[in-house]
Amino acid sequence: MSESTTSPRRHRVVIVGGGFGGLETAKALKGAPVDICLIDQRNHHIFQPLLYQVATASLATSEIAWPIRSIFRDRRDITTILGRVVGVSTQGRSVFLEDGTAVPYDTLVLATGARHAYFGHDEWEPFAPGLKTIEDATLIRRRILLAFERAEREQDPARRAALLTFVVVGGGPTGVELAGTIAELARTTLPKEFRHIDTTTSRTVLIEAGPRILSSYPDDLSDYAQTSLQQLGVEVELGRPVKDCSADGVVYGDRTLPAATIIWAAGVRASPAAEWLGAAADRAGRLQVLPDLTVPDHPEIFAIGDTVAIAGPDGKPVPGIAPAAKQAGTYVGRAIKARLARKAFPAFVYKHQGSLAQIGRSRAVIDFGWIKLRGWLAWWIWGIAHIYFLIGLRTRLSVALNWLWIHTFNQRSARLITQRDELGGSRRLK
Amino acid sequence: MSESTTSPRRHRVVIVGGGFGGLETAKALKGAPVDICLIDQRNHHIFQPLLYQVATASLATSEIAWPIRSIFRDRRDITTILGRVVGVSTQGRSVFLEDGTAVPYDTLVLATGARHAYFGHDEWEPFAPGLKTIEDATLIRRRILLAFERAEREQDPARRAALLTFVVVGGGPTGVELAGTIAELARTTLPKEFRHIDTTTSRTVLIEAGPRILSSYPDDLSDYAQTSLQQLGVEVELGRPVKDCSADGVVYGDRTLPAATIIWAAGVRASPAAEWLGAAADRAGRLQVLPDLTVPDHPEIFAIGDTVAIAGPDGKPVPGIAPAAKQAGTYVGRAIKARLARKAFPAFVYKHQGSLAQIGRSRAVIDFGWIKLRGWLAWWIWGIAHIYFLIGLRTRLSVALNWLWIHTFNQRSARLITQRDELGGSRRLK
């Protein structure tokens, strides 16, 4: 890495992670007397709340992803590095990249997020991929679409039924949104396109270990979501944890369900930031941080977003959602500014602005705390809110156009089977 | 394959290939007393004339690709099969798929297209990928974008120069369009986004073995295209054939050019349709067909598009462009209808409607025969013509929106580095 050669040297802030937290930190540092280095292992920021729409062929990848360096093209104080961080030297104050490069920092911000986790059963991953990256989304899209293609040509009824069974594990917002959209795809988008199968007979099964779906929402919204999903044709299975995932299907509780497609939306594990620092972490690998979001004994290291565990003002854990990561990012940017100006800065306080989840193409549930909404009005608010938070006018127009099409004509545009897949490559198309 | 069980059995038409030729055949057969089976190894039809815009990050994949079975959702007489054809039994009148399935036909239409070819140097392919599929396009996009990312972090000036050198081999329309767009990407879209390199110093080199680019166009349009490319910053190298492609770069004539990115737009080779039939083919593997587009001695087998070699009314070969394949498809559809009605049908006559090529975001050349156009007016006609031929109103709006953005703001939306790449995987990001 060549260093900025201005002298005297400016304070160096290294931000690891170009998700919501990292981006907001960089934005909040605008105008600060610092040189920022933003490192991500991908060249693009992803709008994660809509990733399930790529996985279900509703949106194109480029509608929810933007090159990070394009976002900061006008910020000359920000250098973007495409690289994978493999370690941190807290003594030497450097971040190490996979190729051996050391990137020095004065202040380090870890915003490295989380991956899906299998509760100690990583061997399930090939059969039940999770949804965190663009590649995850196109892989899942590929599997869903190929399952219908294979079913169309399958002679054996049992095998055909397994191909037409789609299992989503995990009844949180992502699981609910995935299950609802898959059911709609099968029931309204695809039926006229196949000649040997009736796609409306396909099963979408949402498996949740707990007693209700959307457990972070009020009871009545959970109930409404469940009823709405069932009306879309989703079978909701509660209270039975998944015990096995394989090429044959899923075992949950005492039941075995043959299924060719399983999608994992049940758990996450923090990135290895805690390992890099040799710092304390909880069971899900999340760093423990102080109220000012710094790592204990390391006031020069902040950690935010899904890679940390902190409590909100109500004592409950701050949820792993975009607004929480963005608030923490803004806080850290301001805290660094205040520190450089030798001003005091209060502790981080998370403000929960609300929870939204879409259920199919015309319903949603919203919990703003002071008001709860459901149905078509909630869907419009959900849609407008999500379009508002997209980056750039062109993307907003494009996504709005796509949703209008899906809403009106039930046509989903991004139904491409691309990419290779170890488990289900086109060479094994059968 | 389960067969349609209506009796008496209808005449079975099997179309292999969901490109322009295959699609038009199926469309022209509308209303005919036949059962159609359309087989393609991909689930989507590609609008090939704009594939280079995916490779250069201007359009999203889903804007130029549509699920084939979606196109024919309302045609109950058409069954779409996702599968790879590996052979034909002309005696048994069956097409064989990779998984062993035999699909019987009464009339067979081979519209299997072509792949890029390396004139006997297939070992060049890993270093100089061609552009025929969505995967090809995202691979090339990945390489172009990664080259800039690596250059940004490269300390060695020679290596950095090689990373910033983009070579396009072949001065036909695809090569011209690729070179122009890459130069624009480097000179107008990217400059503000990098901190350690000046992307305007990158070189785009178009290598053509012949004496001029766009050799199928009139001389003055070739000259105009060359001047326009040079104004965009493209170096046009004429009269020197490529002798080697490697990880180090390209050797052409007596020159060696270090380059990390090489794109092959120089030659095509027909699909193995001639091999399947054991029929006569020319040097590029193209089937010889009779004036009615049937294969000699096999009146029940038609072959069209890039997989055949036929002469136009002027004696020159019919070009491998979309309108030619579509005309042949329409002809074959009508010829089959006529044959079933026991009517005579004249030989195929290709009508050349014109040639269009884009040069950067505001110029084009058009040769309609009766009129030649160049410059911004040609660019508008080029744009409107291409939007007109896209499938579906939503796609048209989406592409128009994207082009408007590129034209006005120079922002290219689809700059995502995704997919794995043996040669340039992110694990080897250095």
mmCIF file of C-alpha atoms in Angstrom, chain A residues 1-4 41-44 59-63 65-67 69-84 97-99 101 134-135 141-142 145-146 148-149 152-153 155 188-196 393-394 397-398 401-402 405 409-420 426-430, chain B residues 1-4 41-44 59-63 65-67 69-84 97-99 101 134-135 141-142 145-146 148-149 152-153 155 188-196 393-394 397-398 401-402 405 409-420 426-430:
data_model
loop_
_atom_site.group_PDB
_atom_site.id
_atom_site.type_symbol
_atom_site.label_atom_id
_atom_site.label_comp_id
_atom_site.label_asym_id
_atom_site.label_seq_id
_atom_site.Cartn_x
_atom_site.Cartn_y
_atom_site.Cartn_z
ATOM 1 C CA MET A 1 0.000 0.000 0.000
ATOM 2 C CA SER A 2 1.364 3.359 -0.894
ATOM 3 C CA GLU A 3 0.597 5.920 1.737
ATOM 4 C CA SER A 4 -0.739 9.387 1.269
ATOM 5 C CA GLN A 41 -13.402 -8.121 0.232
ATOM 6 C CA ARG A 42 -15.955 -7.240 -2.422
ATOM 7 C CA ASN A 43 -16.074 -4.248 -4.715
ATOM 8 C CA HIS A 44 -19.704 -3.563 -3.940
ATOM 9 C CA LEU A 59 -34.693 -7.879 -8.766
ATOM 10 C CA ALA A 60 -31.428 -7.855 -10.710
ATOM 11 C CA THR A 61 -28.164 -7.941 -8.807
ATOM 12 C CA SER A 62 -27.128 -4.489 -9.962
ATOM 13 C CA GLU A 63 -30.315 -3.007 -8.536
ATOM 14 C CA ALA A 65 -25.448 -3.420 -5.233
ATOM 15 C CA TRP A 66 -23.185 -0.444 -5.909
ATOM 16 C CA PRO A 67 -19.403 -0.248 -6.348
ATOM 17 C CA ARG A 69 -15.533 3.341 -4.718
ATOM 18 C CA SER A 70 -18.275 4.798 -6.865
ATOM 19 C CA ILE A 71 -20.244 5.794 -3.754
ATOM 20 C CA PHE A 72 -17.222 7.768 -2.538
ATOM 21 C CA ARG A 73 -15.965 9.077 -5.859
ATOM 22 C CA ASP A 74 -16.183 12.675 -4.643
ATOM 23 C CA ARG A 75 -14.561 12.021 -1.265
ATOM 24 C CA ARG A 76 -10.846 12.477 -1.970
ATOM 25 C CA ASP A 77 -10.121 11.665 1.693
ATOM 26 C CA ILE A 78 -11.334 8.089 1.190
ATOM 27 C CA THR A 79 -9.193 5.374 -0.389
ATOM 28 C CA THR A 80 -11.074 2.184 -1.165
ATOM 29 C CA ILE A 81 -9.223 -1.133 -1.105
ATOM 30 C CA LEU A 82 -10.610 -4.353 -2.515
ATOM 31 C CA GLY A 83 -8.978 -6.934 -0.268
ATOM 32 C CA ARG A 84 -9.593 -9.575 2.346
ATOM 33 C CA LEU A 97 -4.582 -8.330 4.073
ATOM 34 C CA GLU A 98 -4.509 -11.768 2.517
ATOM 35 C CA ASP A 99 -1.697 -10.818 0.138
ATOM 36 C CA THR A 101 -0.039 -6.040 2.805
ATOM 37 C CA ILE A 134 -24.794 -11.557 -4.221
ATOM 38 C CA GLU A 135 -23.281 -14.967 -4.979
ATOM 39 C CA ARG A 141 -32.081 -18.334 -7.443
ATOM 40 C CA ARG A 142 -30.342 -20.948 -9.544
ATOM 41 C CA LEU A 145 -35.374 -22.243 -10.856
ATOM 42 C CA LEU A 146 -33.499 -25.484 -11.610
ATOM 43 C CA PHE A 148 -38.767 -26.474 -11.404
ATOM 44 C CA GLU A 149 -36.817 -27.341 -14.583
ATOM 45 C CA GLU A 152 -40.704 -30.734 -15.439
ATOM 46 C CA ARG A 153 -38.638 -33.637 -16.755
ATOM 47 C CA GLN A 155 -40.910 -39.171 -14.254
ATOM 48 C CA THR A 188 -48.717 -16.883 -9.824
ATOM 49 C CA THR A 189 -45.623 -16.382 -11.988
ATOM 50 C CA LEU A 190 -44.768 -19.858 -13.222
ATOM 51 C CA PRO A 191 -47.971 -21.904 -13.715
ATOM 52 C CA LYS A 192 -48.498 -21.092 -17.388
ATOM 53 C CA GLU A 193 -44.917 -21.832 -18.342
ATOM 54 C CA PHE A 194 -44.644 -25.555 -17.649
ATOM 55 C CA ARG A 195 -46.323 -28.330 -19.578
ATOM 56 C CA HIS A 196 -45.747 -31.474 -17.502
ATOM 57 C CA LEU A 393 -32.152 7.981 -8.512
ATOM 58 C CA ARG A 394 -31.586 5.521 -11.357
ATOM 59 C CA LEU A 397 -36.601 4.286 -10.697
ATOM 60 C CA SER A 398 -35.460 0.870 -11.836
ATOM 61 C CA LEU A 401 -40.456 -0.083 -12.248
ATOM 62 C CA ASN A 402 -39.688 -3.708 -11.417
ATOM 63 C CA TRP A 405 -44.393 -4.921 -12.985
ATOM 64 C CA PHE A 409 -48.409 -8.410 -14.120
ATOM 65 C CA ASN A 410 -46.769 -10.966 -11.844
ATOM 66 C CA GLN A 411 -43.822 -11.050 -14.219
ATOM 67 C CA ARG A 412 -40.480 -11.516 -12.542
ATOM 68 C CA SER A 413 -37.649 -10.281 -14.657
ATOM 69 C CA ALA A 414 -34.477 -11.733 -13.247
ATOM 70 C CA ARG A 415 -35.179 -15.428 -13.719
ATOM 71 C CA LEU A 416 -31.764 -16.397 -14.996
ATOM 72 C CA ILE A 417 -30.045 -19.646 -14.199
ATOM 73 C CA THR A 418 -26.397 -18.640 -14.185
ATOM 74 C CA GLN A 419 -23.257 -19.396 -12.202
ATOM 75 C CA ARG A 420 -21.819 -22.758 -11.417
ATOM 76 C CA SER A 426 -25.859 -27.793 -15.263
ATOM 77 C CA ARG A 427 -23.594 -30.708 -16.103
ATOM 78 C CA ARG A 428 -25.568 -32.796 -13.674
ATOM 79 C CA LEU A 429 -28.879 -31.548 -14.941
ATOM 80 C CA LYS A 430 -31.090 -34.544 -14.734
ATOM 81 C CA MET B 1 -39.586 -37.120 -21.812
ATOM 82 C CA SER B 2 -43.236 -37.743 -21.470
ATOM 83 C CA GLU B 3 -45.036 -37.218 -24.728
ATOM 84 C CA SER B 4 -48.149 -35.257 -25.360
ATOM 85 C CA GLN B 41 -28.838 -25.763 -22.708
ATOM 86 C CA ARG B 42 -29.682 -22.512 -20.933
ATOM 87 C CA ASN B 43 -32.983 -21.365 -19.509
ATOM 88 C CA HIS B 44 -32.719 -17.972 -21.164
ATOM 89 C CA LEU B 59 -26.412 -3.143 -18.608
ATOM 90 C CA ALA B 60 -27.519 -5.767 -16.094
ATOM 91 C CA THR B 61 -27.714 -9.391 -17.188
ATOM 92 C CA SER B 62 -31.479 -9.535 -16.751
ATOM 93 C CA GLU B 63 -31.935 -6.617 -19.124
ATOM 94 C CA ALA B 65 -31.893 -12.155 -21.149
ATOM 95 C CA TRP B 66 -35.347 -13.660 -20.789
ATOM 96 C CA PRO B 67 -36.436 -17.129 -19.647
ATOM 97 C CA ARG B 69 -40.357 -20.680 -21.268
ATOM 98 C CA SER B 70 -41.611 -17.293 -20.167
ATOM 99 C CA ILE B 71 -41.519 -16.009 -23.756
ATOM 100 C CA PHE B 72 -43.790 -18.901 -24.796
ATOM 101 C CA ARG B 73 -45.978 -19.057 -21.708
ATOM 102 C CA ASP B 74 -49.121 -18.578 -23.800
ATOM 103 C CA ARG B 75 -48.141 -21.067 -26.496
ATOM 104 C CA ARG B 76 -49.523 -24.368 -25.190
ATOM 105 C CA ASP B 77 -48.155 -26.113 -28.309
ATOM 106 C CA ILE B 78 -44.583 -25.395 -27.200
ATOM 107 C CA THR B 79 -42.768 -27.488 -24.590
ATOM 108 C CA THR B 80 -39.473 -26.003 -23.438
ATOM 109 C CA ILE B 81 -36.696 -28.311 -22.308
ATOM 110 C CA LEU B 82 -33.602 -27.150 -20.452
ATOM 111 C CA GLY B 83 -31.003 -29.664 -21.607
ATOM 112 C CA ARG B 84 -27.839 -30.150 -23.563
ATOM 113 C CA LEU B 97 -29.763 -35.173 -24.463
ATOM 114 C CA GLU B 98 -26.798 -35.421 -22.132
ATOM 115 C CA ASP B 99 -28.806 -37.357 -19.542
ATOM 116 C CA THR B 101 -33.157 -38.844 -22.927
ATOM 117 C CA ILE B 134 -24.057 -14.317 -19.954
ATOM 118 C CA GLU B 135 -21.268 -16.105 -18.083
ATOM 119 C CA ARG B 141 -16.684 -7.624 -16.713
ATOM 120 C CA ARG B 142 -14.989 -9.175 -13.722
ATOM 121 C CA LEU B 145 -12.954 -4.248 -13.188
ATOM 122 C CA LEU B 146 -10.409 -6.367 -11.288
ATOM 123 C CA PHE B 148 -8.298 -1.538 -12.307
ATOM 124 C CA GLU B 149 -8.529 -2.753 -8.687
ATOM 125 C CA GLU B 152 -4.644 0.638 -7.833
ATOM 126 C CA ARG B 153 -2.555 -1.472 -5.451
ATOM 127 C CA GLN B 155 3.718 -0.788 -6.914
ATOM 128 C CA THR B 188 -15.039 9.106 -18.230
ATOM 129 C CA THR B 189 -16.626 6.763 -15.681
ATOM 130 C CA LEU B 190 -13.734 5.695 -13.456
ATOM 131 C CA PRO B 191 -11.197 8.556 -13.154
ATOM 132 C CA LYS B 192 -12.602 10.103 -9.974
ATOM 133 C CA GLU B 193 -12.851 6.795 -8.153
ATOM 134 C CA PHE B 194 -9.220 5.774 -7.841
ATOM 135 C CA ARG B 195 -6.578 7.414 -5.650
ATOM 136 C CA HIS B 196 -3.280 5.847 -6.729
ATOM 137 C CA LEU B 393 -42.052 -3.136 -22.278
ATOM 138 C CA ARG B 394 -40.389 -3.353 -18.851
ATOM 139 C CA LEU B 397 -38.027 1.078 -20.199
ATOM 140 C CA SER B 398 -35.223 -0.273 -18.044
ATOM 141 C CA LEU B 401 -33.354 4.458 -18.430
ATOM 142 C CA ASN B 402 -29.877 2.961 -18.174
ATOM 143 C CA TRP B 405 -28.060 7.636 -17.340
ATOM 144 C CA PHE B 409 -24.108 11.209 -16.222
ATOM 145 C CA ASN B 410 -21.536 8.679 -17.416
ATOM 146 C CA GLN B 411 -22.557 6.446 -14.540
ATOM 147 C CA ARG B 412 -22.487 2.746 -15.324
ATOM 148 C CA SER B 413 -24.711 0.779 -13.069
ATOM 149 C CA ALA B 414 -23.668 -2.827 -13.355
ATOM 150 C CA ARG B 415 -20.097 -2.631 -12.130
ATOM 151 C CA LEU B 416 -20.166 -5.735 -9.987
ATOM 152 C CA ILE B 417 -17.252 -8.088 -9.573
ATOM 153 C CA THR B 418 -18.977 -11.425 -9.080
ATOM 154 C CA GLN B 419 -18.542 -15.033 -10.128
ATOM 155 C CA ARG B 420 -15.461 -17.137 -9.732
ATOM 156 C CA SER B 426 -10.558 -13.166 -5.683
ATOM 157 C CA ARG B 427 -8.442 -15.570 -3.659
ATOM 158 C CA ARG B 428 -5.527 -14.629 -5.865
ATOM 159 C CA LEU B 429 -6.299 -10.938 -5.652
ATOM 160 C CA LYS B 430 -2.869 -9.402 -5.534
#
